PDB file of C-alpha atoms and ligand atoms in Angstrom:
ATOM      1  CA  UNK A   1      -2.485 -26.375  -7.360  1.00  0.00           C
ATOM      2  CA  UNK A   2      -5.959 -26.940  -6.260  1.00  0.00           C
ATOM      3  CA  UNK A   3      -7.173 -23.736  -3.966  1.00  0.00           C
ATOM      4  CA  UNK A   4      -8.185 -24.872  -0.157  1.00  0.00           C
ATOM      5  CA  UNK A   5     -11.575 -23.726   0.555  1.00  0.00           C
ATOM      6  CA  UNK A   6     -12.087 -20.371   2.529  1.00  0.00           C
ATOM      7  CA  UNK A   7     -14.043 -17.944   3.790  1.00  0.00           C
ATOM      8  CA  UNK A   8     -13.861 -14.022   4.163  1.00  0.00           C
ATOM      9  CA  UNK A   9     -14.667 -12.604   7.331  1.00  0.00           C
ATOM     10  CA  UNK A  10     -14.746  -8.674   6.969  1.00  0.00           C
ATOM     11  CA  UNK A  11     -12.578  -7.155   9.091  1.00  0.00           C
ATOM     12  CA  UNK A  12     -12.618  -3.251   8.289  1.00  0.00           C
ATOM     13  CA  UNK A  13     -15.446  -2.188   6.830  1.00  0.00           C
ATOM     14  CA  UNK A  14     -15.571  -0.030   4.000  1.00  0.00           C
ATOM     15  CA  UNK A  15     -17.156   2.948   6.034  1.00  0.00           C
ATOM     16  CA  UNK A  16     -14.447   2.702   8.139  1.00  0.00           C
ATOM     17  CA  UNK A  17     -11.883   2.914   5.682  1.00  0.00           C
ATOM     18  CA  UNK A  18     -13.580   6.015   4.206  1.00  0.00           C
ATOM     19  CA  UNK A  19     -13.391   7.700   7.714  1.00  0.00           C
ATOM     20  CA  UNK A  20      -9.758   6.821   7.628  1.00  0.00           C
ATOM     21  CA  UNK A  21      -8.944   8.106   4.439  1.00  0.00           C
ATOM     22  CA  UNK A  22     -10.977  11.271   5.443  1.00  0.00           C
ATOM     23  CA  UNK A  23      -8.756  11.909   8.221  1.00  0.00           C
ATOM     24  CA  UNK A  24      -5.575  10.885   6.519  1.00  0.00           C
ATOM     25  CA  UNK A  25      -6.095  13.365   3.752  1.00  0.00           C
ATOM     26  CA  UNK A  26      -6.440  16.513   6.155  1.00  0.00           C
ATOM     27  CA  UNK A  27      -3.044  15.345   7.488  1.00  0.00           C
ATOM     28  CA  UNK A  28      -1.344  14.772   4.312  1.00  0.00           C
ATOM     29  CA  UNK A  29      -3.055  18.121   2.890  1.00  0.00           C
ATOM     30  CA  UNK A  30      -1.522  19.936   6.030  1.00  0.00           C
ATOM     31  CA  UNK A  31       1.847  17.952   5.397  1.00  0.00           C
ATOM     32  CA  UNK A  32       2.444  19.000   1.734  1.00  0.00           C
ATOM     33  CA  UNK A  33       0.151  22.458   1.766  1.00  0.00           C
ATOM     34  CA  UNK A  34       3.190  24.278  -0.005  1.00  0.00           C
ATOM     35  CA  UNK A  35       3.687  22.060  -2.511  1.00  0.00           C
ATOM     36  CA  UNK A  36       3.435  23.222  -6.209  1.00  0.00           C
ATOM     37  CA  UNK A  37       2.346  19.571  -7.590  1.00  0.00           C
ATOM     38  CA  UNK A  38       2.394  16.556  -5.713  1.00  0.00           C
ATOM     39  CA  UNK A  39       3.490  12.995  -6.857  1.00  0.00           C
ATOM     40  CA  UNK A  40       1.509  10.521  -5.660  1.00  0.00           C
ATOM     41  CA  UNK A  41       3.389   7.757  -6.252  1.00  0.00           C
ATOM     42  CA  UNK A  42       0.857   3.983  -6.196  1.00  0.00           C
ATOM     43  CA  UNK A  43       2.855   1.341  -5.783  1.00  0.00           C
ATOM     44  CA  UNK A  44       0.963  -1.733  -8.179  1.00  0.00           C
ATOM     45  CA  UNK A  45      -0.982  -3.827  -8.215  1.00  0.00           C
ATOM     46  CA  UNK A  46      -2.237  -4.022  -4.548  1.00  0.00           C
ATOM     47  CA  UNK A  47      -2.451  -0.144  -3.844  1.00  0.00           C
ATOM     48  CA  UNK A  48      -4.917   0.844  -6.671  1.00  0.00           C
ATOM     49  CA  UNK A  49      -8.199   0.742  -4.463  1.00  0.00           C
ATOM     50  CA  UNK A  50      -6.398   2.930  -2.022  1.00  0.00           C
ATOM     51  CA  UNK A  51      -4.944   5.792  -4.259  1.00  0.00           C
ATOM     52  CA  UNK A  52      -8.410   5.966  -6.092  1.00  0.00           C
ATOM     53  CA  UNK A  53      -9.917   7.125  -2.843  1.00  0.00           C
ATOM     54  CA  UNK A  54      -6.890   8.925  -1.139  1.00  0.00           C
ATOM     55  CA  UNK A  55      -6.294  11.375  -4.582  1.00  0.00           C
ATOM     56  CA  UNK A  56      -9.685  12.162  -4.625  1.00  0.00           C
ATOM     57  CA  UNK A  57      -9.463  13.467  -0.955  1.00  0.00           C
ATOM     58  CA  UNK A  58      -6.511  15.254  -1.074  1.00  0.00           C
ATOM     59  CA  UNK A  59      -7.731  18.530  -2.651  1.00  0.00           C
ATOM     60  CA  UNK A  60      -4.289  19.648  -4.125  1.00  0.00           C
ATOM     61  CA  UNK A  61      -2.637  19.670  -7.232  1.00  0.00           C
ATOM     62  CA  UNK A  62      -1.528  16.042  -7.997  1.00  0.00           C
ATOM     63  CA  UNK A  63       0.249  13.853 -10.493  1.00  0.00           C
ATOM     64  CA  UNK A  64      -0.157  10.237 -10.381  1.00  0.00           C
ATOM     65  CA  UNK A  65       2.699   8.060 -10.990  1.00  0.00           C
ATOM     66  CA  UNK A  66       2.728   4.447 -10.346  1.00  0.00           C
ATOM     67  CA  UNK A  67       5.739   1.813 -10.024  1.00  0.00           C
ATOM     68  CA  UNK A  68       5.182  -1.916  -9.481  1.00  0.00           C
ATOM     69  CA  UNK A  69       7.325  -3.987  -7.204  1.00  0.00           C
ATOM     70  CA  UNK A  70       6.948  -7.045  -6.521  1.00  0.00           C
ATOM     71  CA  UNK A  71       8.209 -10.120  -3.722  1.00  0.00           C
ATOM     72  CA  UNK A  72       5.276 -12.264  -3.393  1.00  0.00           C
ATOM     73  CA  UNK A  73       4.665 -14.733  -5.849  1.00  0.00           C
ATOM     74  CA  UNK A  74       1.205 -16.715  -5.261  1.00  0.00           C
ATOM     75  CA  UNK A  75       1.600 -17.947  -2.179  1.00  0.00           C
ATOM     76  CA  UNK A  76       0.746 -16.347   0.915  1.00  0.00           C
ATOM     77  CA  UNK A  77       4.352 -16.158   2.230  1.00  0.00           C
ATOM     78  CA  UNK A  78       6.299 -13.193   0.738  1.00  0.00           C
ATOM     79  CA  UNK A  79      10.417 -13.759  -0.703  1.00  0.00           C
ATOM     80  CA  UNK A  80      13.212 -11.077   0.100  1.00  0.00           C
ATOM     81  CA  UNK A  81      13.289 -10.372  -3.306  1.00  0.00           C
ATOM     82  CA  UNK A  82      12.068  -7.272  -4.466  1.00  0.00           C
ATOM     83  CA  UNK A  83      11.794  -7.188  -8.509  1.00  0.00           C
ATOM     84  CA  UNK A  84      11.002  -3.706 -10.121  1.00  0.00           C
ATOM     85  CA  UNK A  85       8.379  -4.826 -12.801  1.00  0.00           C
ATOM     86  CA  UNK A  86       7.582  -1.370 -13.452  1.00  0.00           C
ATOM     87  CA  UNK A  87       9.296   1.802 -13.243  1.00  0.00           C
ATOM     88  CA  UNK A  88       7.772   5.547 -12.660  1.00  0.00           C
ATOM     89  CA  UNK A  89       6.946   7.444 -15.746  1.00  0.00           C
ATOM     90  CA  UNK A  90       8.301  10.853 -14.723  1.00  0.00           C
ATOM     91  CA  UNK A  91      10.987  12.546 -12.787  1.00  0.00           C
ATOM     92  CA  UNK A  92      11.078  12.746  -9.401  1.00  0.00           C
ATOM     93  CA  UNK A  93      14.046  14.599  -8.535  1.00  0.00           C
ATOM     94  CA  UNK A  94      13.235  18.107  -6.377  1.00  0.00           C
ATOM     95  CA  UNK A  95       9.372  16.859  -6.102  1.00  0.00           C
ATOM     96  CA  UNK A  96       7.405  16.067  -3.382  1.00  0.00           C
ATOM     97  CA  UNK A  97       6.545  12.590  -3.434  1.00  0.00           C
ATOM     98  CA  UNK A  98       3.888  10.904  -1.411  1.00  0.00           C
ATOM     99  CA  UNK A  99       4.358   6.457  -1.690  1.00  0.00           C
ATOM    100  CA  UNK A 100       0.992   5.304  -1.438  1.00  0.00           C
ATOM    101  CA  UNK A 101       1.277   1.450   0.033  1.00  0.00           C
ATOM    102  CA  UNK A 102      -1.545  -1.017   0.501  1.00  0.00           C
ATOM    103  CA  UNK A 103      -0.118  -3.030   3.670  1.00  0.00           C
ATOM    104  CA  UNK A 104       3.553  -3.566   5.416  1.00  0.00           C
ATOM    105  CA  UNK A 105       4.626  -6.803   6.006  1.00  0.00           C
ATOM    106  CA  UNK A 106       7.908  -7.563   6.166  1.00  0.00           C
ATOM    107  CA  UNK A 107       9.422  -3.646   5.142  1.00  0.00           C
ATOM    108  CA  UNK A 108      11.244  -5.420   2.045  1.00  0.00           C
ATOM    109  CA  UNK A 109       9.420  -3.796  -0.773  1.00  0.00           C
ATOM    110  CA  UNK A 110       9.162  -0.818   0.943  1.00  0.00           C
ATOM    111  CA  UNK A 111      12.593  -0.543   2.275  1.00  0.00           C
ATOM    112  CA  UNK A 112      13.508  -1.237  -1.238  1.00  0.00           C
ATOM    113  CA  UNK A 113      11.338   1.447  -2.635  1.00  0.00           C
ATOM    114  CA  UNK A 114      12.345   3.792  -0.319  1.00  0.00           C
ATOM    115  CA  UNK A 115      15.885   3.261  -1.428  1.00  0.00           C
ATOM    116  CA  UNK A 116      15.266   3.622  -4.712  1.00  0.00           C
ATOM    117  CA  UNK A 117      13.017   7.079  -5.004  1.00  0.00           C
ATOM    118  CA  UNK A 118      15.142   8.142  -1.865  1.00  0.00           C
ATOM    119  CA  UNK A 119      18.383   8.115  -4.707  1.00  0.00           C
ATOM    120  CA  UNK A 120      16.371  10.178  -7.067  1.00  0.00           C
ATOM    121  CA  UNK A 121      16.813  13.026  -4.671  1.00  0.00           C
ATOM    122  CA  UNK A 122      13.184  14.220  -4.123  1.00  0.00           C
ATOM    123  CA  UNK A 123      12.499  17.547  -1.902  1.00  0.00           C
ATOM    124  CA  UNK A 124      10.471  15.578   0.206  1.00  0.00           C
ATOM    125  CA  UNK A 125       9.503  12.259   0.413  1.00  0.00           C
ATOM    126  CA  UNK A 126       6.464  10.788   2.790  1.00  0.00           C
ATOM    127  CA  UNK A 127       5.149   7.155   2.737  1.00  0.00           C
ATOM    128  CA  UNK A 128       1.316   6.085   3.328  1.00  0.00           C
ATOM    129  CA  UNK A 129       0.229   2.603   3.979  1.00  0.00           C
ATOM    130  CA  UNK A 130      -3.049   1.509   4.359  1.00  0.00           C
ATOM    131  CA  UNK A 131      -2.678  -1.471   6.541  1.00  0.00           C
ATOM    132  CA  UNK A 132       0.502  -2.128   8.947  1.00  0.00           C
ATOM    133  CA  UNK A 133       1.027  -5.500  10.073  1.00  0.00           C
ATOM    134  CA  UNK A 134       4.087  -4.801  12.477  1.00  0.00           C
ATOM    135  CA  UNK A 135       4.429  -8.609  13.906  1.00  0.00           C
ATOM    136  CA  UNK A 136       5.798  -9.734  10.130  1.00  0.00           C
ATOM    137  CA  UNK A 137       8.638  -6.919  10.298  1.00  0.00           C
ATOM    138  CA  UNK A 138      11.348  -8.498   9.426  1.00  0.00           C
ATOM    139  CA  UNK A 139      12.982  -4.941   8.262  1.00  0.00           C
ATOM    140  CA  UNK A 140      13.228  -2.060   9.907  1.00  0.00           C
ATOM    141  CA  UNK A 141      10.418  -0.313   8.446  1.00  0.00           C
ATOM    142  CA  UNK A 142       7.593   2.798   9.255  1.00  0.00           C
ATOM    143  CA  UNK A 143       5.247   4.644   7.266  1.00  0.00           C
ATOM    144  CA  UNK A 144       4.437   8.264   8.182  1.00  0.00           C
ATOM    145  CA  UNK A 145       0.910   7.582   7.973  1.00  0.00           C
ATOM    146  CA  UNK A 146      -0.614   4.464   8.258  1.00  0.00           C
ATOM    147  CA  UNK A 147      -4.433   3.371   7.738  1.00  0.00           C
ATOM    148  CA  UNK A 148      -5.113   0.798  10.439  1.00  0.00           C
ATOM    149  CA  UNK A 149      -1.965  -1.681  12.672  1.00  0.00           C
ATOM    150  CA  UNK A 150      -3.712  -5.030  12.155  1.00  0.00           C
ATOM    151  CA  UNK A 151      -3.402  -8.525  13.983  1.00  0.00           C
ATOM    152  CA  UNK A 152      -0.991 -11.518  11.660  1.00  0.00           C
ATOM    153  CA  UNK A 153      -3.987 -12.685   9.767  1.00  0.00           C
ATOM    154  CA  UNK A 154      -4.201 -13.217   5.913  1.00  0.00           C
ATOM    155  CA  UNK A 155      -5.764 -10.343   4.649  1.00  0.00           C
ATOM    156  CA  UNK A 156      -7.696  -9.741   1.166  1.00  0.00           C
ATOM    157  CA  UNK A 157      -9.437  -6.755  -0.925  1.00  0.00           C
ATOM    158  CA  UNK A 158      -9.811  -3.521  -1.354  1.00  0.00           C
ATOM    159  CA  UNK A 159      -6.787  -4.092  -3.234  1.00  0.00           C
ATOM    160  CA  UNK A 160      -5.219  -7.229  -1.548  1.00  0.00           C
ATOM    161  CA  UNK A 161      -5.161  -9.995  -3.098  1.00  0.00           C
ATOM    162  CA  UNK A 162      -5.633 -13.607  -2.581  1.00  0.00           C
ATOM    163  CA  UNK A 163      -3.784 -15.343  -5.512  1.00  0.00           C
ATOM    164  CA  UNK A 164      -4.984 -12.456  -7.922  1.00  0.00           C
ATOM    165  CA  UNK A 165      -8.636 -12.875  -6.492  1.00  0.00           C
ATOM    166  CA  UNK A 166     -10.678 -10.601  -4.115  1.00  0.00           C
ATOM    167  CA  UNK A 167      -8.656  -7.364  -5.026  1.00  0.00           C
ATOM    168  CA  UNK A 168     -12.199  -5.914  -5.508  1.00  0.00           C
ATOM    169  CA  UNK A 169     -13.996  -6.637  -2.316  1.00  0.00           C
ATOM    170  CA  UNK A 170     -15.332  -2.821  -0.933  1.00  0.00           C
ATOM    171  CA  UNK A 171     -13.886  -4.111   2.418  1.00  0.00           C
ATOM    172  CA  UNK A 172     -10.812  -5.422   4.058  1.00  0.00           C
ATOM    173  CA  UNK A 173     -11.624  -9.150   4.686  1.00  0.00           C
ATOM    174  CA  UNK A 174      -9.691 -12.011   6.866  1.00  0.00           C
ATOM    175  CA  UNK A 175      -9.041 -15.082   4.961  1.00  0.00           C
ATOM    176  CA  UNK A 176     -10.489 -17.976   7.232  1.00  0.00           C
ATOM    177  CA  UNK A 177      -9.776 -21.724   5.585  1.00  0.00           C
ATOM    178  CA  UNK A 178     -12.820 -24.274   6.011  1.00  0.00           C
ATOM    179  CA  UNK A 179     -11.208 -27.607   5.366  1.00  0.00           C
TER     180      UNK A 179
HETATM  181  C1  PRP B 201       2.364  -7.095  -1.469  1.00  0.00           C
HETATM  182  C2  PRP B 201       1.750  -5.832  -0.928  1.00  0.00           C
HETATM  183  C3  PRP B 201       2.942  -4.996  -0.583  1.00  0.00           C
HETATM  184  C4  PRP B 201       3.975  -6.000  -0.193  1.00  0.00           C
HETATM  185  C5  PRP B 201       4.124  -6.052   1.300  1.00  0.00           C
HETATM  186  O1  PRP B 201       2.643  -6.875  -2.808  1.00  0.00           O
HETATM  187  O2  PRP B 201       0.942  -5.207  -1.902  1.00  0.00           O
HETATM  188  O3  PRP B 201       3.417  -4.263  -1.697  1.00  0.00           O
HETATM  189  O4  PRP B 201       3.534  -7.275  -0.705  1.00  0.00           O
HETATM  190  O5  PRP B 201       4.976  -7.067   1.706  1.00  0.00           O
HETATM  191  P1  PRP B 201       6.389  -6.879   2.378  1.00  0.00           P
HETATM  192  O6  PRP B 201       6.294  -5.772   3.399  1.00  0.00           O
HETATM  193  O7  PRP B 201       6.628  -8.222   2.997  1.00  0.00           O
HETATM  194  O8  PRP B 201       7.399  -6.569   1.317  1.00  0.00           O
HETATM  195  P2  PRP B 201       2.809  -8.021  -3.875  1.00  0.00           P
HETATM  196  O9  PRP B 201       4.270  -8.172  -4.164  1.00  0.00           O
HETATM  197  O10 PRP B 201       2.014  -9.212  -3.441  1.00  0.00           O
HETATM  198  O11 PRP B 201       2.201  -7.450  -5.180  1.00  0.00           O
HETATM  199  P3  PRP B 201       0.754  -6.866  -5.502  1.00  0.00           P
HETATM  200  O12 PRP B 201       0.719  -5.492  -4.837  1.00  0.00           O
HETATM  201  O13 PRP B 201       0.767  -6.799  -6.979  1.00  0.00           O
HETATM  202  O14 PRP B 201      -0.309  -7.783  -4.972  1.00  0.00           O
END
């Protein structure tokens, strides 16, 4: 399918991102300060950007762990499917877990998630998302911490994708179409 031409408009800088994550991390330090390892759970692809940054601002003992759902497929409209593509590599079970998300749209593949970790019986459990776009809820669904509440607008990069592009713009952009 032939792509419609567009535009990206940035819409959080990457500056303020970094002050976000900043702030974010003292929380989340505060929040799991007793911890004896932390798993840091990424959830792929979109979340990649964000965990890079966020780890490296924690200052405590961390494991990284990633799972990959998915319930998009290309297009910009997401399914209610949620599809485990990939599972964790370790054990969760008594840890304290931290979800790292990219952005909240619906809640389905993080309700799902939840679900599924939430079974595995960690000591603690605490979701991040980077973006919240709470107009698209169609599940009941909150992070503890999240990045930035934005507008309904088709967002792309630091992480976000547009049909597997722009995942590596330093920014988050808005996707404006030209034709
Ligand atoms: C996107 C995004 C979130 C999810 C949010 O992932 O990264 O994980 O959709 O949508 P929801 O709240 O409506 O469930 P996607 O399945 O596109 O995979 P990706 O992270 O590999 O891009």
């Amino acid at each position: 399918m032939p792509q419609r031409p567009y535009v990206i408009d940035e819409m959080i800088s990457a500056k303020q991102i970094a002050a976000r994550i900043e702030e974010l991390a003292g929380e989340i330090r505060h929040e799991f300060a007793d911890t004896d390892k932390l798993v840091v759970v990424g959830l792929l692809r979109g979340s990649f950007v964000f965990i890079a940054d966020l780890v490296r601002e924690l200052d405590l003992p961390v494991e990284v762990d990633f799972l990959e759902a998915s319930s998009y497929g290309n297009a910009t409209e997401s399914s209610r499917e949620v599809r485990i593509l990939k599972d964790l590599r370790g054990e969760i079970a008594g840890r304290d877990v931290l979800v790292v998300e990219d952005i909240v749209d619906t809640g389905y593949t993080l309700s799902h998630v939840k679900h599924l970790l939430d079974g595995r019986q960690p000591r603690k459990m605490k979701i991040i998302a980077l973006l919240d776009k709470p107009a698209r809820r169609e599940v009941e669904m909150q992070a503890d911490w999240t990045g930035f509440t934005i507008p309904d607008e088709f967002v792309v990069g630091y992480g976000i994708d547009f049909a597997q592009r722009n995942r590596n713009l330093p920014f988050i952009g808005k996707v404006r179409f030209t034709d």
